[in-house]
Each structure stands twice: as structure tokens, then as C-alpha cells.
CSV table of C-alpha atoms in Angstrom, one decimal:
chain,number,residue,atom,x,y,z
A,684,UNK,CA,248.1,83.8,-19.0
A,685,UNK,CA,244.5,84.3,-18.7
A,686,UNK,CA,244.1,88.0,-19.0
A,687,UNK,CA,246.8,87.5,-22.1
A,688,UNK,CA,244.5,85.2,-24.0
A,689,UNK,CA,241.3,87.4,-22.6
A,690,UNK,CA,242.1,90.4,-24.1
A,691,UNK,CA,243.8,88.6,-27.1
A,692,UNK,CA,240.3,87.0,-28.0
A,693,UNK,CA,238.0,90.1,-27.0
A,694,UNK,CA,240.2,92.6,-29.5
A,695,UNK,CA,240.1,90.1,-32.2
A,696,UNK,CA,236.2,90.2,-31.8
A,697,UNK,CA,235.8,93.4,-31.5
A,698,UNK,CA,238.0,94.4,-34.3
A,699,UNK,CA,236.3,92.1,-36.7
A,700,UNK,CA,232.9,93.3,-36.1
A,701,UNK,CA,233.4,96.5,-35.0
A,702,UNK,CA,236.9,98.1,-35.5
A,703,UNK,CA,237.3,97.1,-39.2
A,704,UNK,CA,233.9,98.8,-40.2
A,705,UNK,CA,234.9,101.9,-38.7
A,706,UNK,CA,238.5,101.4,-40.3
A,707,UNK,CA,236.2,100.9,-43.1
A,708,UNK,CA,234.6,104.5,-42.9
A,709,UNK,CA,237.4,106.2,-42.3
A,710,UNK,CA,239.6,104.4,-44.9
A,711,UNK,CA,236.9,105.1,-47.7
A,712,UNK,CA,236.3,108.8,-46.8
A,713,UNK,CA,240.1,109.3,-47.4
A,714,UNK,CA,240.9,107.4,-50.0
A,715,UNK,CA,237.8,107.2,-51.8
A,716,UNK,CA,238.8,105.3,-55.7
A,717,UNK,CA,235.2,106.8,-57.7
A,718,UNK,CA,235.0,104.2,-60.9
A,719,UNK,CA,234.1,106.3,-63.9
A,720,UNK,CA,230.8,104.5,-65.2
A,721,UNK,CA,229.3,105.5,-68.5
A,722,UNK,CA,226.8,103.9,-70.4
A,723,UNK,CA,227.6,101.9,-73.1
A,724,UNK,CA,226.6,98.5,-74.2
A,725,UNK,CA,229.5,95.8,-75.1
A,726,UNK,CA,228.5,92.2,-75.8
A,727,UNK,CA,227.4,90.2,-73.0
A,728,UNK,CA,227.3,86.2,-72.1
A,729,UNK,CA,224.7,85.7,-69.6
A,730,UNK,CA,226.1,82.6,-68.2
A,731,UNK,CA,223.7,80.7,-65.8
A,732,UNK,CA,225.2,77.8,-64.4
A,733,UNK,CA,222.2,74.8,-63.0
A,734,UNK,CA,221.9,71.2,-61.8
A,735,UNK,CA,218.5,70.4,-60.4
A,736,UNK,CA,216.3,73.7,-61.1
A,737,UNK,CA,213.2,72.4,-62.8
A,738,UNK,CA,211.5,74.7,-59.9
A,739,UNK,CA,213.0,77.6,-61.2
A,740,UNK,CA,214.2,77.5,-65.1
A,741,UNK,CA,211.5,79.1,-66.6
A,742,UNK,CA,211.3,82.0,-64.3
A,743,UNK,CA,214.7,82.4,-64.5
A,744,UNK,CA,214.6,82.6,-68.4
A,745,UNK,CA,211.8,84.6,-68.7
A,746,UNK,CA,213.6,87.5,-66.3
A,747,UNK,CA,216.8,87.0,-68.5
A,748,UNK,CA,214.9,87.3,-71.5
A,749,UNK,CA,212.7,90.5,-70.1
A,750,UNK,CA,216.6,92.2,-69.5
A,751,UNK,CA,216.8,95.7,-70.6
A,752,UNK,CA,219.7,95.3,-73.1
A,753,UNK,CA,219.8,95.0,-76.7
A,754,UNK,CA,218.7,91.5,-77.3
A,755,UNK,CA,221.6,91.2,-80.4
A,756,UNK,CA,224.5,92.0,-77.8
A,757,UNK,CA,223.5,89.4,-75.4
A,758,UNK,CA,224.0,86.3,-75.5
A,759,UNK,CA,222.6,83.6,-72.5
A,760,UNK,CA,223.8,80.4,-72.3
A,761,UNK,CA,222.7,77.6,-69.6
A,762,UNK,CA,225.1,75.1,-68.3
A,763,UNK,CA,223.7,72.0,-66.7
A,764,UNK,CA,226.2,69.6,-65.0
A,765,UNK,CA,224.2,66.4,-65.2
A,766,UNK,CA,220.7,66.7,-63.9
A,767,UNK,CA,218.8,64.5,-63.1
A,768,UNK,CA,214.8,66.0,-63.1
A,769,UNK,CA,213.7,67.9,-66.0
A,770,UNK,CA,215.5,71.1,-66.1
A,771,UNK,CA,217.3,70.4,-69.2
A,772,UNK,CA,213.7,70.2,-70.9
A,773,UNK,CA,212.7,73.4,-69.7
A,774,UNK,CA,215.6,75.2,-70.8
A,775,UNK,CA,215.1,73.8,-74.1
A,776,UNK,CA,212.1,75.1,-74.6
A,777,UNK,CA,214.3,78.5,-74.7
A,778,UNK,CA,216.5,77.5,-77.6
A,779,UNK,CA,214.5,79.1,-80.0
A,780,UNK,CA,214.4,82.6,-78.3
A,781,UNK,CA,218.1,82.4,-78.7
A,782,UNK,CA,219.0,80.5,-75.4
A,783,UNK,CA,221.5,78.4,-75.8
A,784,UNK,CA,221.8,75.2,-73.4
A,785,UNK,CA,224.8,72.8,-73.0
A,786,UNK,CA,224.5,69.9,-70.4
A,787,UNK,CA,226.7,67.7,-69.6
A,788,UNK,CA,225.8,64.5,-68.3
A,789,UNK,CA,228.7,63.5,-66.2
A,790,UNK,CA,229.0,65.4,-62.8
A,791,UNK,CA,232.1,67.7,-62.4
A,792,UNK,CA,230.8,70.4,-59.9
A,793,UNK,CA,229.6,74.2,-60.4
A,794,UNK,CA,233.4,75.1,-61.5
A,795,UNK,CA,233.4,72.6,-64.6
A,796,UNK,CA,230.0,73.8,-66.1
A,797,UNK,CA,231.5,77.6,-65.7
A,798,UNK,CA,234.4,76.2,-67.3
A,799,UNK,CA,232.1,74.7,-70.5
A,800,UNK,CA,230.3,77.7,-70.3
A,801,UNK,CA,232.7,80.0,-70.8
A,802,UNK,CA,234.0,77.9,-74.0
A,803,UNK,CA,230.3,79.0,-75.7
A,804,UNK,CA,230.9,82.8,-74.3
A,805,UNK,CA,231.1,85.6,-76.9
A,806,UNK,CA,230.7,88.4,-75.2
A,807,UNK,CA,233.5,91.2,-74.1
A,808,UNK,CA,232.0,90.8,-70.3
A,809,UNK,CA,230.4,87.8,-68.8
A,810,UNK,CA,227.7,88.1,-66.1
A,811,UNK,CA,227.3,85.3,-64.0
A,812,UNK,CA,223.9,84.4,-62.5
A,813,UNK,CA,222.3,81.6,-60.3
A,814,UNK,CA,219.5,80.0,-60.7
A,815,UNK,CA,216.9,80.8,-58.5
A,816,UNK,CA,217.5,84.9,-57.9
A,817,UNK,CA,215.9,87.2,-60.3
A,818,UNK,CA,217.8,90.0,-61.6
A,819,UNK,CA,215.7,93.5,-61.9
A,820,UNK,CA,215.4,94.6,-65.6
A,821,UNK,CA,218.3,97.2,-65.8
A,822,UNK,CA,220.7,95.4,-63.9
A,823,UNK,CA,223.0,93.7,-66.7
A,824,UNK,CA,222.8,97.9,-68.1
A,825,UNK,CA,224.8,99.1,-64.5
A,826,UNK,CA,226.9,96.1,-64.6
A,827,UNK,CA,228.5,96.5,-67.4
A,828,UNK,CA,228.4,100.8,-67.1
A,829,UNK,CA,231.2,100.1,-64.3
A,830,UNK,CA,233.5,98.2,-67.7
A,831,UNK,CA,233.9,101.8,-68.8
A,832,UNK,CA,236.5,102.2,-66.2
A,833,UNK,CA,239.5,100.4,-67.7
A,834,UNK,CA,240.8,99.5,-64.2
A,835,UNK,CA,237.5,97.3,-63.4
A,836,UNK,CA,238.2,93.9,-64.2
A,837,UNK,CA,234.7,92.5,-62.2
A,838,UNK,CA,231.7,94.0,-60.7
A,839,UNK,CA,229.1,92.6,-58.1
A,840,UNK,CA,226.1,93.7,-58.1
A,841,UNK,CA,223.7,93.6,-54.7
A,842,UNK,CA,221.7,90.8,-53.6
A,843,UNK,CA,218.5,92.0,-52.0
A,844,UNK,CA,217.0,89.4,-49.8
A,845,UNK,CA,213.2,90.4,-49.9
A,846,UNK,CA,210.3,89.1,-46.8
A,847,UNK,CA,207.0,87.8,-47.9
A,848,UNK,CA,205.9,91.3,-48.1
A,849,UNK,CA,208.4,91.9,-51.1
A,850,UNK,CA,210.0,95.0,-48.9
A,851,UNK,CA,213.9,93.9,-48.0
A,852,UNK,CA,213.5,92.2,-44.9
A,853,UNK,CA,214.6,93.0,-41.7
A,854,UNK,CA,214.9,89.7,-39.5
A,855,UNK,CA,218.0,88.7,-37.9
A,856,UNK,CA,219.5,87.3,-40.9
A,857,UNK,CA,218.4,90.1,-43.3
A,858,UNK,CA,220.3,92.6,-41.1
A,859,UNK,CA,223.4,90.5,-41.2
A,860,UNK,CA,223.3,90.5,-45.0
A,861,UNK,CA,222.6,94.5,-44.8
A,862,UNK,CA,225.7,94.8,-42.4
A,863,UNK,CA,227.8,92.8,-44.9
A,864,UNK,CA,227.0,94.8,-47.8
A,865,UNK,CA,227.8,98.1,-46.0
A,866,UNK,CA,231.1,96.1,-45.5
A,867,UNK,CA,231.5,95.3,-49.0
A,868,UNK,CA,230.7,98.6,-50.1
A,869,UNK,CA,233.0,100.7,-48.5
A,870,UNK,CA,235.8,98.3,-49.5
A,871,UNK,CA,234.7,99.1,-52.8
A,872,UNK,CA,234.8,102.4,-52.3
A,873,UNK,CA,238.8,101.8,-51.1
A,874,UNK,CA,240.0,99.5,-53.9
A,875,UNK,CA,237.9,96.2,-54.6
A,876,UNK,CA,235.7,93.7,-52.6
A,877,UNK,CA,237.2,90.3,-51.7
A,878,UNK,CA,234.5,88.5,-53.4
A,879,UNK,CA,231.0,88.6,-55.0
A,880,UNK,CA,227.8,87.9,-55.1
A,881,UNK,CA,227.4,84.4,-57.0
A,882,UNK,CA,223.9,85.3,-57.8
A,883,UNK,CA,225.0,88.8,-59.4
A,884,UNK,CA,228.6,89.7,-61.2
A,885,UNK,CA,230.0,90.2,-64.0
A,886,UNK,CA,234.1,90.4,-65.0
A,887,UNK,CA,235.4,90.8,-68.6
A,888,UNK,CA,235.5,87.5,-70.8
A,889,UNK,CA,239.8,88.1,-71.7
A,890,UNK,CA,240.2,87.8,-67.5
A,891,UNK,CA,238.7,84.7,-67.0
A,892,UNK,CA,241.2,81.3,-66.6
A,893,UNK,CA,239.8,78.0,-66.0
A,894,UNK,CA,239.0,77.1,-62.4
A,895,UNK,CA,240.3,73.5,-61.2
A,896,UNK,CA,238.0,71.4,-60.8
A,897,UNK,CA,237.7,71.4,-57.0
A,898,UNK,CA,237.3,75.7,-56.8
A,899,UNK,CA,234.1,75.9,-54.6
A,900,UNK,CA,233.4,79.3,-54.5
A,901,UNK,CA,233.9,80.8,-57.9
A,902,UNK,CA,232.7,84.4,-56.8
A,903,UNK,CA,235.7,84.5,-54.5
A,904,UNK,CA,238.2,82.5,-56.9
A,905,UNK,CA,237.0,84.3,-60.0
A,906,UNK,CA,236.9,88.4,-58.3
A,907,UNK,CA,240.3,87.5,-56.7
A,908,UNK,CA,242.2,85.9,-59.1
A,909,UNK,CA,241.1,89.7,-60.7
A,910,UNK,CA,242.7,91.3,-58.5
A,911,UNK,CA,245.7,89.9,-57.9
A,912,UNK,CA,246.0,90.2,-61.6
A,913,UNK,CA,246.1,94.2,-60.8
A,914,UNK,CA,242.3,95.1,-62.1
A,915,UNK,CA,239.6,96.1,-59.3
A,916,UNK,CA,237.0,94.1,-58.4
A,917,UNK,CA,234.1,96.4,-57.6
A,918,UNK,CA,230.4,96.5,-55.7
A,919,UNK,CA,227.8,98.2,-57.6
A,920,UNK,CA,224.6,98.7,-55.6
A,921,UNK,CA,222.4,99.8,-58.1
A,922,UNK,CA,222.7,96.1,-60.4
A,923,UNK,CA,220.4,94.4,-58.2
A,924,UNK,CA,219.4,90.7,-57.8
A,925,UNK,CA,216.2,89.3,-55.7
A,926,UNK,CA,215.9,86.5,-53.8
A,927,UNK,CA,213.3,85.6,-50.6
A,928,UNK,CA,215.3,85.8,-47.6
A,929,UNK,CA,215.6,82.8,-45.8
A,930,UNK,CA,213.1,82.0,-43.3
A,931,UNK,CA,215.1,80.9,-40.4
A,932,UNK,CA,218.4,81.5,-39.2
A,933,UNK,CA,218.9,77.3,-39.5
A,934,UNK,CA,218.7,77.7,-43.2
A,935,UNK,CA,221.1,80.5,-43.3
A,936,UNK,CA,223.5,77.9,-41.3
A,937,UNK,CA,223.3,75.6,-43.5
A,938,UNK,CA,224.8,78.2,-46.5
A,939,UNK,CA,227.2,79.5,-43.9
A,940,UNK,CA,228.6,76.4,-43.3
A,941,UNK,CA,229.2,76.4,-47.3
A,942,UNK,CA,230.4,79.4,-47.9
A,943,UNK,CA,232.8,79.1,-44.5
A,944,UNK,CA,234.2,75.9,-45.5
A,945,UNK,CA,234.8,77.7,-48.8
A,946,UNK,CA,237.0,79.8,-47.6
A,947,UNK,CA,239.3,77.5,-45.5
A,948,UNK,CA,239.6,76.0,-49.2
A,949,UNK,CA,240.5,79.3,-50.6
A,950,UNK,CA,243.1,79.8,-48.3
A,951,UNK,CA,244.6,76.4,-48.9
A,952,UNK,CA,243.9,77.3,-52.7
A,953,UNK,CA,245.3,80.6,-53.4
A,954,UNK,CA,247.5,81.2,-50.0
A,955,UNK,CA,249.2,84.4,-52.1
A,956,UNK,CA,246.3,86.0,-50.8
A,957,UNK,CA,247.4,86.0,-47.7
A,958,UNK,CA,250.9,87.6,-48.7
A,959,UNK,CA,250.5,91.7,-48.0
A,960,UNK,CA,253.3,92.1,-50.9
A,961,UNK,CA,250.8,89.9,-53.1
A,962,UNK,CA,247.6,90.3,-52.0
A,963,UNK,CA,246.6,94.9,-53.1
A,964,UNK,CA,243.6,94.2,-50.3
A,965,UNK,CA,245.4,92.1,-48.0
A,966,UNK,CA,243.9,93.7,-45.3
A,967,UNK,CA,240.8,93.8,-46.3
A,968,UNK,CA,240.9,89.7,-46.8
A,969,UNK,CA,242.5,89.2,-43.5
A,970,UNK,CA,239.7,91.5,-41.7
A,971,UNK,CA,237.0,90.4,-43.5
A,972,UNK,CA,237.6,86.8,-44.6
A,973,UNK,CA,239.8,85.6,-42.3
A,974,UNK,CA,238.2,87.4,-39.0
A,975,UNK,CA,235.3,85.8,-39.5
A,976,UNK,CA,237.5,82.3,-39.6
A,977,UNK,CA,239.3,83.0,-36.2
A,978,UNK,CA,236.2,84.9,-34.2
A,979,UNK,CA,234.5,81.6,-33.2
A,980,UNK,CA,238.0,80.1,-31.9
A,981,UNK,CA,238.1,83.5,-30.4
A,982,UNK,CA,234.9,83.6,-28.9
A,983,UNK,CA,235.5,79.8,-27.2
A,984,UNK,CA,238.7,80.7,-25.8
A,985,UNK,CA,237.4,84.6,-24.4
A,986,UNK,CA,234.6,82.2,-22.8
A,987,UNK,CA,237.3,79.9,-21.7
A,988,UNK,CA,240.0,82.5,-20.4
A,989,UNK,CA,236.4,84.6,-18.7
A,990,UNK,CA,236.1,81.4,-16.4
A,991,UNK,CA,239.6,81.5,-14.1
A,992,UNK,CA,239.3,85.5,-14.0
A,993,UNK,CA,235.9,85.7,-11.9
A,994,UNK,CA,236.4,89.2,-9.8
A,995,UNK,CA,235.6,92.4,-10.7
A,996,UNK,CA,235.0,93.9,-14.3
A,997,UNK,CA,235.5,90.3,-15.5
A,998,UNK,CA,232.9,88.8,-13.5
A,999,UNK,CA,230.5,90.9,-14.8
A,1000,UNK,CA,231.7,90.5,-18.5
A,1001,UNK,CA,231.2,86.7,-17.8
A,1002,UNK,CA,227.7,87.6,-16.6
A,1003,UNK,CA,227.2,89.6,-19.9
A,1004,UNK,CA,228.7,86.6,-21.9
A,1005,UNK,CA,226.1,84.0,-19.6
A,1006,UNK,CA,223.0,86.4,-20.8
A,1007,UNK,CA,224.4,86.6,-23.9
A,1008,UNK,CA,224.4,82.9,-24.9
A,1009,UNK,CA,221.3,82.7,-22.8
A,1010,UNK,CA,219.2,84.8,-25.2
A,1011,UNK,CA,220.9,82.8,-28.1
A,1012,UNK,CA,218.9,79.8,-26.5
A,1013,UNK,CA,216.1,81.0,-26.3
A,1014,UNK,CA,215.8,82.4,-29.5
A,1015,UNK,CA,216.6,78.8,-30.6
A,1016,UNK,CA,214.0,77.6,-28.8
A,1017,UNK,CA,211.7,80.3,-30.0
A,1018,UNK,CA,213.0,79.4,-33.6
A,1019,UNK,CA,212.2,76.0,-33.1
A,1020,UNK,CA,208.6,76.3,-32.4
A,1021,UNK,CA,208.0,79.1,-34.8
A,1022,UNK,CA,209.4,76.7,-37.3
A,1023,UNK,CA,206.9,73.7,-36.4
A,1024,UNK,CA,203.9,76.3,-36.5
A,1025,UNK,CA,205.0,77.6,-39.7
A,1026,UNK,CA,202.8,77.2,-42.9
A,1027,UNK,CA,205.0,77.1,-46.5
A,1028,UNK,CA,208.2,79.0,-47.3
A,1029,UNK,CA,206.8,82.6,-49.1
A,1030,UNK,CA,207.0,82.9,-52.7
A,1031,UNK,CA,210.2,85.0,-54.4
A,1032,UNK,CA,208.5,88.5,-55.1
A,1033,UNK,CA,209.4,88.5,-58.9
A,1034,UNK,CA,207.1,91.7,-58.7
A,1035,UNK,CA,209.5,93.5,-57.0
A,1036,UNK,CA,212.9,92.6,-59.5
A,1037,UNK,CA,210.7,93.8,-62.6
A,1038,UNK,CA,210.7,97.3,-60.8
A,1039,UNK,CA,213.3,99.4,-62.2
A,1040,UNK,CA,215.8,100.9,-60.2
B,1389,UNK,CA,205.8,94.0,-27.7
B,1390,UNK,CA,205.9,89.5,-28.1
B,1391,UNK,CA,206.9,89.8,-31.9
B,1392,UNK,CA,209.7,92.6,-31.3
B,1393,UNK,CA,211.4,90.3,-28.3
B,1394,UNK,CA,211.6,87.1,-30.2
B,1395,UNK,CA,213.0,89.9,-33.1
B,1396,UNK,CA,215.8,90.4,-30.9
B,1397,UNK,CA,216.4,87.4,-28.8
B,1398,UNK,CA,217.5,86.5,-32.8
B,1399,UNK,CA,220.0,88.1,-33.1
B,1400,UNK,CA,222.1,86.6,-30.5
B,1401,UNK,CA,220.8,83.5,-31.7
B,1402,UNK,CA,222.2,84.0,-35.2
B,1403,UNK,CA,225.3,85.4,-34.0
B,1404,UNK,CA,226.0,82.3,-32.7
B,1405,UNK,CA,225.1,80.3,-35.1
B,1406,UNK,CA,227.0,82.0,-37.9
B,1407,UNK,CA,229.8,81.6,-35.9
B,1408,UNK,CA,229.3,78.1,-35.3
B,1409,UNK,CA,229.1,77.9,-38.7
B,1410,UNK,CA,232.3,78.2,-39.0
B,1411,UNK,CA,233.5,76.3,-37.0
B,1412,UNK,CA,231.1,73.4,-38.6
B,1413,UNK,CA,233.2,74.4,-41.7
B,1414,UNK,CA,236.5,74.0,-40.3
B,1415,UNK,CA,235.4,70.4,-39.5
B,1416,UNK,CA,233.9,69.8,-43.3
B,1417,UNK,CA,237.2,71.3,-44.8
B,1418,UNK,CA,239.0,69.2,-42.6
B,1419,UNK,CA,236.8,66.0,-44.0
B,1420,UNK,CA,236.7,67.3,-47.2
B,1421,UNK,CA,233.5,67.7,-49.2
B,1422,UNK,CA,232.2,66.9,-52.3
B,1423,UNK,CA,228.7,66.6,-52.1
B,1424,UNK,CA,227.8,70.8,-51.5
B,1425,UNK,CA,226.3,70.9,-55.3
B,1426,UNK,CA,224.3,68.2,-54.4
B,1427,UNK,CA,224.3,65.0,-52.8
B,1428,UNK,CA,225.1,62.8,-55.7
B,1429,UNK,CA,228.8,62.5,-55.6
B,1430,UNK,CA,230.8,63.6,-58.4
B,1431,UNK,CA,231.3,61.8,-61.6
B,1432,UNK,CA,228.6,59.2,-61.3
B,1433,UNK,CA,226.1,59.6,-63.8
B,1434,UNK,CA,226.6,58.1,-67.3
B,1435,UNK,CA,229.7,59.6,-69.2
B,1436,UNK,CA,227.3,60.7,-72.1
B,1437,UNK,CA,229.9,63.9,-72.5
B,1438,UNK,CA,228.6,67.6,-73.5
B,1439,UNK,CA,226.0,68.4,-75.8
B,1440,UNK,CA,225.1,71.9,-77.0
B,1441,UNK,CA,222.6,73.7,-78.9
């Protein structure tokens, strides 16, 4: 029974991390779907959705305003849902360069200020932005080049998660984000991504359906409700986004745990996309989205099972699994201290998104 | 040679806790959540409806 559960838990690991990318590469290098992007330039809702952002409103506006795009085909509308500090001010002081601001003052959640957003949207595609990350000046331009293709129904663009030194950064967490968006390209490459980048996509307007009130993460929702409809949801690397990488891997834990609880809700949500005959990338959510679900249960019963077999190869992949979660202490403990020594989060190098790509 | 150990002893560190992250979000979808916007709960501030400009 051990050795069942063993190797049951170590191939689920190893195919989630390992075996799906390099499904992945040889998947995309055979079935390769190119999107035929052209240049053009449709009307475009900017939709930024906010509730306590007095930090960053003005340099958000600013960037959306500094967009390379003809200013009379987009359109930027702010949704507030109810703040409380003075973001609604600020973003009123945009109303008359053409910003248009709505704020509700009851509370419903990010999905019902998208949802009165998207009553004021004009425009034949919608980008979709956050708050805080600043686009780079020609990135609504690639966005909406992939809409050429009539069989793209929504596009992410890429996140770049910068260090203080305004170079992408290369700590623990920025490599995890660089391994996920190798991941999301290539499934790109195959057929669409199974979600977006909330701070960076775009879908056209005649896609979009009201999300209930409870949807938590409208990049997944919105992108896969796309493609279930039959249209690709694409990853375009060259419409980029900026944002400062967070400091310590406790502050990335804190959006995992967000995003992760997210996605048990999708899956209670939309459970179609687990249905192959449903679901065109079925195997991409199951590898992607749900692997990462099951690998912690995984990785507590392969510690589990590793204790009753202790001879031989085993014992020393228990040793390996001891050193392991050894060095995972100490580099909490070495996270801890750097984080009492350390002196104010670094500054989001806008410097770096006005760069053109 | 300091800086490029505590660079590594990371990454197990944040492999573990991504992946209890999910297992933290098992727990909170099993609770279930309403205060990941923010900490005021939904619904509570004074029904003054939309306004647009």
C-alpha cells in the first residue's frame, strides 16, 4: 500500500512540474496554432477596476493617458466599488482629459464594478487593467494586433515583475513567475491559456456576459468562459505590464493563497471545465490548474508513504526529502531576519514601462 | 558566495510555501471568503447607488 501511494504521489509531482512542461514543448512544436496579428486600431474601453488606490490613481492615469493609441478610439473608464480614502477624488481630476469615473458606493466586490463597467464600455475590445501595474506605452497597440485573428476572443499580455534595479528580477519568486509564463506561453502556442493576467488582457466587448456576483477571479472566469464559447484565449509577450516584484516570498503567499482559493471556487463554479468533451484545453486545466491543487496533498502523502518504506533507494529519497524541507527552513529563517533588517519596499520603476518594446 | 546561498536556500523555501498555499486555500474555500477585496465585508457602506461622469 505504501509503495502504491509512493509512487502515485511522486508521478503526480513530477508530472506537474516537470512532465507537463516538456509535454508542453513537444505539444507546441507539433501543433504550433500561429495567431495572424496585424495592426489595426478598433475602439478600445480601458476598463480599470479600484477600491482603495489613492497610492496609485494618478500614476495609473497618467500611464493610461501616455498610451500609444489614438486618443479618439480609446475610451478609459474607472470603476470604484465604494472607497473609502480619496481615490474617487483623484480620478476625478481626470474627467476632463476624457476619463470617465463611476463609483459606486455600496460594496459588491471586483466582479460587480466590471460588471458597471462594462455597461459604460464602447469599445469593439475591452482591456482590462489593475490598479497599481503600469502598462508600457505600446501595449494596448499588440493587444489588440492579436483581434485581427477572428478566432481570438481574449489576449493576455505579460506581467513583468521588475527588482529595485528596474531589470526583471531574478529571486525565488521572480523565477517562479518566469517558469509560469514559459508555461503559459507554450499553451498559447497549442490552443489558448487557461487564464490571464488580471493586471494585462484584453477580450472583445460582444464576448463579455456578466459575472455573478461571487466570481473571484475574473481573469480565469472571463478567458474561460472564452473558450468554452469556441474562441482562443491567447498570451501575447510583447503587451507588457510592470509591477515591482514582491519582496519576500511571505507576500507572494499571501496572493497565492488568493489566487488558490480562486480556483477551488472556479471549479465549484464552472465544473464543465473539468469535462474533456467540454473543456477544448482540458488538459491543459487539469495539468496546470488542477496539478497545482493536488501537489501539496501529494507532497504530504509521498512524505507520509516515504516513512514505512525506509531501506534502500527509499531511504535515501527520504534523506533527500529531510534536506529538502531542511533548506526550506532555513531559508525561512533567513527570510525572517532579512525581513526585520530590511529598509522600505522599492519604488515601481515606471521608468522602465515607458520604454517601448 | 553568502548572498548566492541564501538565493538558493529560497527556492526550497518558496516551493513550499506556494504549495502550502494551497493548501491554506483549500481551508479558506472551505470557510468561504469574502473579505479578499478588502476587509470591509461586502455590502456595508451607505447604499448611495452608482454615479457616473
Amino acid at each position: 500500500m505504501a509503495h502504491a501511494i509512493f509512487w502515485a504521489a511522486l508521478t503526480c509531482v513530477l508530472y506537474v512540474y516537470f512532465g507537463y512542461p516538456l509535454l508542453l514543448v513537444a505539444w507546441s512544436r507539433l501543433g504550433r496554432r500561429q495567431v495572424k496579428k496585424r495592426d489595426w486600431e478598433p475602439s478600445v474601453s480601458l476598463l480599470i477596476v479600484m477600491h482603495n488606490e489613492s497610492k496609485n490613481v494618478r500614476g495609473k492615469l497618467s500611464n493610461c493617458l501616455d498610451l500609444d493609441y489614438p486618443k479618439n478610439k480609446l475610451q478609459i473608464i474607472v470603476s470604484l466599488d465604494a472607497p473609502t480614502d480619496d481615490t474617487e477624488a483623484l480620478a476625478r481630476e481626470y474627467s476632463d482629459a476624457g476619463v470617465a469615473v463611476m463609483c459606486s458606493h455600496v460594496r459588491r466586490g471586483k466582479a460587480g464594478a466590471i460588471n458597471s463597467g462594462m455597461t459604460m464600455a464602447r469599445g469593439q475590445i475591452v482591456v482590462f487593467a489593475d490598479a497599481r501595474q503600469r502598462f508600457a506605452r505600446n501595449a494596448v497597440r499588440e493587444l489588440v494586433a492579436n483581434f485581427a485573428d477572428p478566432s481570438v476572443g481574449a489576449v493576455s499580455g505579460e506581467l513583468m515583475l521588475m527588482d529595485g534595479n528596474g531589470r526583471e528580477a531574478s529571486n525565488a519568486v521572480g523565477l517562479y513567475w518566469r517558469y509560469e509564463k514559459a508555461i503559459r506561453s507554450m499553451e498559447s502556442d497549442i490552443h489558448s491559456v487557461p487564464g490571464a493576467s488580471g493586471s494585462i488582457y484584453a477580450i472583445r466587448r460582444e464576448l463579455f456576459r456578466p459575472l455573478p456576483g461571487n466570481t473571484f477571479l475574473d481573469d480565469v472566469t472571463i478567458p474561460m468562459r472564452i473558450v468554452l464559447s469556441g474562441k482562443r484565449a491567447i498570451f501575447d509577450s510583447k503587451a507588457r505590464a510592470y509591477d515591482c516584484v514582491t519582496e519576500t516570498p511571505e507576500q507572494e503567499y499571501e496572493k497565492k493563497v488568493r489566487t488558490l482559493t480562486g480556483n477551488y471556487e472556479l471549479f465549484a463554479e464552472m465544473p464543465q471545465l473539468l469535462l474533456p468533451w467540454r473543456n477544448p484545453i482540458f488538459i491543459q486545466m487539469v495539468s496546470h490548474k488542477a496539478g497545482r491543487l493536488i501537489v501539496p496533498h501529494c507532497l504530504g502523502a509521498l512524505f507520509a508513504a516515504n516513512l514505512f518504506l525506509l531501506h534502500g533507494f527509499y531511504l535515501l529519497f527520504f534523506a533527500g526529502q529531510l534536506a529538502w524541507y531542511g533548506l526550506a527552513v532555513m531559508g525561512w529563517i533567513s527570510s525572517a531576519q532579512r525581513f526585520r533588517r530590511q529598509a522600505a519596499p522599492a519604488a515601481i520603476p515606471l521608468a522602465e514601462s515607458r520604454k517601448q518594446i | 558566495m553568502k548572498t548566492t546561498i541564501r538565493k538558493l536556500i529560497q527556492i526550497p523555501y518558496t516551493f513550499v510555501l506556494m504549495n502550502l498555499a494551497a493548501v491554506a486555500g483549500l481551508y479558506c474555500f472551505a470557510r468561504g471568503h469574502e473579505g479578499f477585496w478588502n476587509s470591509v465585508p461586502m455590502g456595508t457602506q451607505q447604499p448611495q447607488g452608482l454615479r457616473h461622469v
